[in-house]
Amino acid sequence: MYIKIKRVMDFILATIGLIVLSPLFLLIILAIKIDSPGPILFKQKRVGINKTHFQILKFRTMRIDTPKDTPTHLLDNPDQWITRVGKFLRKTSLDELPQIINIIKGEMAIIGPRPALWNQYDLIAAREKYKANDILPGLTGWAQINGRDELSIDVKAKLDGVYIENLGFFLDWKCFFGTIINVLMSDGLREGKQE
């Protein structure tokens, strides 16, 4: 029952968010266009509900010649690929805002496991044990407020499983406000391979 209510709330909140944030969207679009050549949006194949695929939307933060389908934290020297505006967008997580459109379309939820890249087979398999592939992926989730990029695959999958087991209004709001705090503090954000 909560899943149906959650979907309605996600649609309403995302629609309101898109309208309210439209001036910010325009400013970001202008900044991206002035800063570097290429498209405004970055599209990437991600794993959705029941391991289906969809195109996640982000504001483009990297040069157009960046290696494709490689998580940024696995690049040897991500700074050489990230644009000036991109650094700010990533630090503030504003690059994620276009996913509001994915939420409106029903491809994502506001809260849920972050969608894996289509080729992150280890993460997809680890999540299968916890049924974390069986719900809509989220803009943010329990794993994001408990470590984000710093987490190992197994820990991330376990935290996604904890979210599935305790899915409800209270946990969603805890994730939502926890994300705001983490973004303001830049907690758990990692760029490039770690030694």
Tab-separated table of C-alpha atoms in Angstrom:
chain	number	residue	atom	x	y	z
A	1	MET	CA	0.000	0.000	0.000
A	2	TYR	CA	2.775	2.419	0.955
A	3	ILE	CA	4.471	1.881	-2.435
A	4	LYS	CA	1.364	3.255	-4.221
A	5	ILE	CA	1.106	6.247	-1.868
A	6	LYS	CA	4.848	6.822	-2.240
A	7	ARG	CA	4.547	6.928	-6.043
A	8	VAL	CA	1.746	9.535	-5.886
A	9	MET	CA	3.729	11.644	-3.397
A	10	ASP	CA	6.856	11.371	-5.560
A	11	PHE	CA	4.973	12.539	-8.646
A	12	ILE	CA	3.400	15.511	-6.851
A	13	LEU	CA	6.603	16.592	-5.075
A	14	ALA	CA	8.736	16.180	-8.216
A	15	THR	CA	6.287	18.213	-10.311
A	16	ILE	CA	6.229	20.997	-7.710
A	17	GLY	CA	10.029	20.795	-7.479
A	18	LEU	CA	10.442	21.144	-11.236
A	19	ILE	CA	8.241	24.262	-11.290
A	20	VAL	CA	9.817	25.897	-8.222
A	21	LEU	CA	13.380	25.112	-9.304
A	22	SER	CA	12.941	26.133	-12.964
A	23	PRO	CA	14.818	29.470	-12.463
A	24	LEU	CA	17.743	27.530	-10.963
A	25	PHE	CA	17.604	25.092	-13.902
A	26	LEU	CA	17.914	28.048	-16.313
A	27	LEU	CA	20.939	29.464	-14.447
A	28	ILE	CA	22.680	26.076	-14.465
A	29	ILE	CA	21.917	25.599	-18.187
A	30	LEU	CA	23.466	28.989	-18.984
A	31	ALA	CA	26.542	28.272	-16.852
A	32	ILE	CA	27.117	24.888	-18.538
A	33	LYS	CA	26.778	26.369	-22.036
A	34	ILE	CA	29.190	29.222	-21.259
A	35	ASP	CA	31.733	26.952	-19.540
A	36	SER	CA	32.237	24.160	-22.078
A	37	PRO	CA	31.049	22.831	-25.432
A	38	GLY	CA	28.571	19.972	-25.491
A	39	PRO	CA	25.042	19.112	-24.446
A	40	ILE	CA	23.360	20.412	-21.290
A	41	LEU	CA	22.230	17.018	-20.088
A	42	PHE	CA	24.229	13.867	-19.581
A	43	LYS	CA	22.322	10.626	-20.206
A	44	GLN	CA	23.518	7.257	-18.993
A	45	LYS	CA	22.044	3.749	-19.001
A	46	ARG	CA	21.157	2.714	-15.463
A	47	VAL	CA	19.402	-0.222	-13.806
A	48	GLY	CA	15.800	0.433	-12.843
A	49	ILE	CA	13.061	-1.577	-11.166
A	50	ASN	CA	13.293	-5.340	-11.755
A	51	LYS	CA	16.671	-4.833	-13.481
A	52	THR	CA	15.134	-3.027	-16.463
A	53	HIS	CA	17.198	-0.236	-18.011
A	54	PHE	CA	16.460	3.472	-18.324
A	55	GLN	CA	18.365	6.650	-19.197
A	56	ILE	CA	19.225	8.626	-16.074
A	57	LEU	CA	19.434	12.402	-16.550
A	58	LYS	CA	22.053	14.676	-15.021
A	59	PHE	CA	23.429	18.092	-15.779
A	60	ARG	CA	26.666	17.491	-17.686
A	61	THR	CA	29.674	18.064	-15.433
A	62	MET	CA	32.407	16.500	-17.547
A	63	ARG	CA	34.045	17.067	-20.904
A	64	ILE	CA	32.442	15.331	-23.858
A	65	ASP	CA	35.549	13.154	-24.422
A	66	THR	CA	35.364	11.573	-20.933
A	67	PRO	CA	35.510	7.729	-20.904
A	68	LYS	CA	31.954	6.393	-21.053
A	69	ASP	CA	30.248	4.157	-18.489
A	70	THR	CA	33.006	4.500	-15.898
A	71	PRO	CA	31.996	5.663	-12.413
A	72	THR	CA	33.866	8.875	-11.657
A	73	HIS	CA	35.397	7.423	-8.499
A	74	LEU	CA	37.116	4.780	-10.680
A	75	LEU	CA	38.828	7.280	-12.992
A	76	ASP	CA	42.580	7.685	-12.394
A	77	ASN	CA	42.470	11.487	-12.570
A	78	PRO	CA	38.873	12.752	-12.596
A	79	ASP	CA	39.924	16.411	-12.321
A	80	GLN	CA	41.164	16.361	-15.911
A	81	TRP	CA	37.641	15.493	-17.100
A	82	ILE	CA	35.437	17.587	-14.791
A	83	THR	CA	34.591	21.101	-16.018
A	84	ARG	CA	34.836	24.204	-13.799
A	85	VAL	CA	31.064	24.491	-13.495
A	86	GLY	CA	30.924	20.709	-13.123
A	87	LYS	CA	33.054	20.820	-9.961
A	88	PHE	CA	30.554	23.148	-8.311
A	89	LEU	CA	27.542	21.149	-9.515
A	90	ARG	CA	29.003	17.885	-8.235
A	91	LYS	CA	30.068	19.332	-4.869
A	92	THR	CA	26.552	20.666	-4.283
A	93	SER	CA	24.830	17.659	-5.977
A	94	LEU	CA	22.971	20.108	-8.244
A	95	ASP	CA	23.984	17.919	-11.194
A	96	GLU	CA	21.390	15.405	-9.968
A	97	LEU	CA	18.419	17.799	-10.318
A	98	PRO	CA	17.306	16.624	-13.806
A	99	GLN	CA	16.432	13.284	-12.202
A	100	ILE	CA	13.265	15.068	-11.116
A	101	ILE	CA	12.186	14.309	-14.708
A	102	ASN	CA	13.027	10.610	-14.217
A	103	ILE	CA	10.844	10.678	-11.085
A	104	ILE	CA	7.913	12.302	-12.901
A	105	LYS	CA	8.219	9.689	-15.674
A	106	GLY	CA	8.025	6.884	-13.098
A	107	GLU	CA	11.568	5.596	-13.718
A	108	MET	CA	12.808	6.655	-10.284
A	109	ALA	CA	11.569	7.552	-6.820
A	110	ILE	CA	12.754	10.373	-4.582
A	111	ILE	CA	14.020	7.799	-2.053
A	112	GLY	CA	15.335	4.340	-2.935
A	113	PRO	CA	18.565	2.524	-3.783
A	114	ARG	CA	20.709	4.647	-6.137
A	115	PRO	CA	20.468	3.199	-9.659
A	116	ALA	CA	23.543	1.184	-10.598
A	117	LEU	CA	25.292	1.596	-13.916
A	118	TRP	CA	24.203	-1.137	-16.336
A	119	ASN	CA	27.712	-2.660	-16.137
A	120	GLN	CA	28.082	-2.667	-12.331
A	121	TYR	CA	27.336	-6.391	-12.281
A	122	ASP	CA	28.803	-6.915	-8.797
A	123	LEU	CA	26.513	-4.293	-7.237
A	124	ILE	CA	23.453	-5.563	-9.130
A	125	ALA	CA	24.161	-9.142	-7.989
A	126	ALA	CA	24.784	-8.076	-4.378
A	127	ARG	CA	21.504	-6.134	-4.318
A	128	GLU	CA	19.616	-9.172	-5.641
A	129	LYS	CA	20.170	-10.946	-2.289
A	130	TYR	CA	18.325	-8.125	-0.524
A	131	LYS	CA	15.560	-7.613	-3.137
A	132	ALA	CA	16.904	-4.104	-3.699
A	133	ASN	CA	16.418	-4.472	-7.459
A	134	ASP	CA	12.672	-4.970	-6.960
A	135	ILE	CA	11.702	-1.334	-6.300
A	136	LEU	CA	12.206	1.947	-8.101
A	137	PRO	CA	15.726	3.318	-7.662
A	138	GLY	CA	15.983	6.660	-5.905
A	139	LEU	CA	17.456	10.110	-6.200
A	140	THR	CA	18.876	9.391	-2.742
A	141	GLY	CA	18.633	6.555	-0.269
A	142	TRP	CA	19.692	4.956	2.992
A	143	ALA	CA	23.136	4.021	1.642
A	144	GLN	CA	23.694	7.627	0.488
A	145	ILE	CA	23.265	9.036	3.982
A	146	ASN	CA	25.439	6.292	5.461
A	147	GLY	CA	28.607	6.637	3.418
A	148	ARG	CA	27.822	7.324	-0.241
A	149	ASP	CA	30.902	6.684	-2.444
A	150	GLU	CA	32.974	5.521	0.538
A	151	LEU	CA	31.003	2.286	0.923
A	152	SER	CA	32.082	-1.101	-0.396
A	153	ILE	CA	29.699	-2.941	-2.743
A	154	ASP	CA	28.644	-5.404	-0.009
A	155	VAL	CA	27.971	-2.694	2.575
A	156	LYS	CA	26.045	-0.597	0.058
A	157	ALA	CA	23.875	-3.607	-0.880
A	158	LYS	CA	23.248	-4.444	2.796
A	159	LEU	CA	22.154	-0.869	3.505
A	160	ASP	CA	19.829	-1.032	0.488
A	161	GLY	CA	18.440	-4.221	2.032
A	162	VAL	CA	17.870	-2.449	5.356
A	163	TYR	CA	15.912	0.195	3.453
A	164	ILE	CA	13.745	-2.468	1.744
A	165	GLU	CA	13.016	-4.217	5.070
A	166	ASN	CA	12.021	-0.971	6.794
A	167	LEU	CA	10.389	0.797	3.849
A	168	GLY	CA	7.973	3.407	5.127
A	169	PHE	CA	7.159	7.079	5.514
A	170	PHE	CA	9.434	7.654	8.515
A	171	LEU	CA	12.511	6.117	6.875
A	172	ASP	CA	11.893	8.050	3.649
A	173	TRP	CA	11.793	11.348	5.542
A	174	LYS	CA	14.900	10.356	7.492
A	175	CYS	CA	16.698	9.717	4.171
A	176	PHE	CA	15.417	12.990	2.708
A	177	PHE	CA	16.621	15.203	5.556
A	178	GLY	CA	19.801	13.167	5.996
A	179	THR	CA	20.613	13.827	2.344
A	180	ILE	CA	20.219	17.585	2.812
A	181	ILE	CA	22.681	17.482	5.718
A	182	ASN	CA	25.158	15.310	3.774
A	183	VAL	CA	25.014	17.579	0.713
A	184	LEU	CA	25.637	20.671	2.835
A	185	MET	CA	28.628	18.959	4.458
A	186	SER	CA	29.802	17.138	1.263
A	187	ASP	CA	29.896	13.914	3.293
A	188	GLY	CA	30.908	10.687	1.559
A	189	LEU	CA	31.679	12.288	-1.808
A	190	ARG	CA	34.704	10.770	-3.481
A	191	GLU	CA	36.307	11.537	-6.833
A	192	GLY	CA	38.936	9.313	-8.420
A	193	LYS	CA	40.500	6.029	-7.397
A	194	GLN	CA	41.512	5.773	-3.762
A	195	GLU	CA	44.837	4.267	-2.755
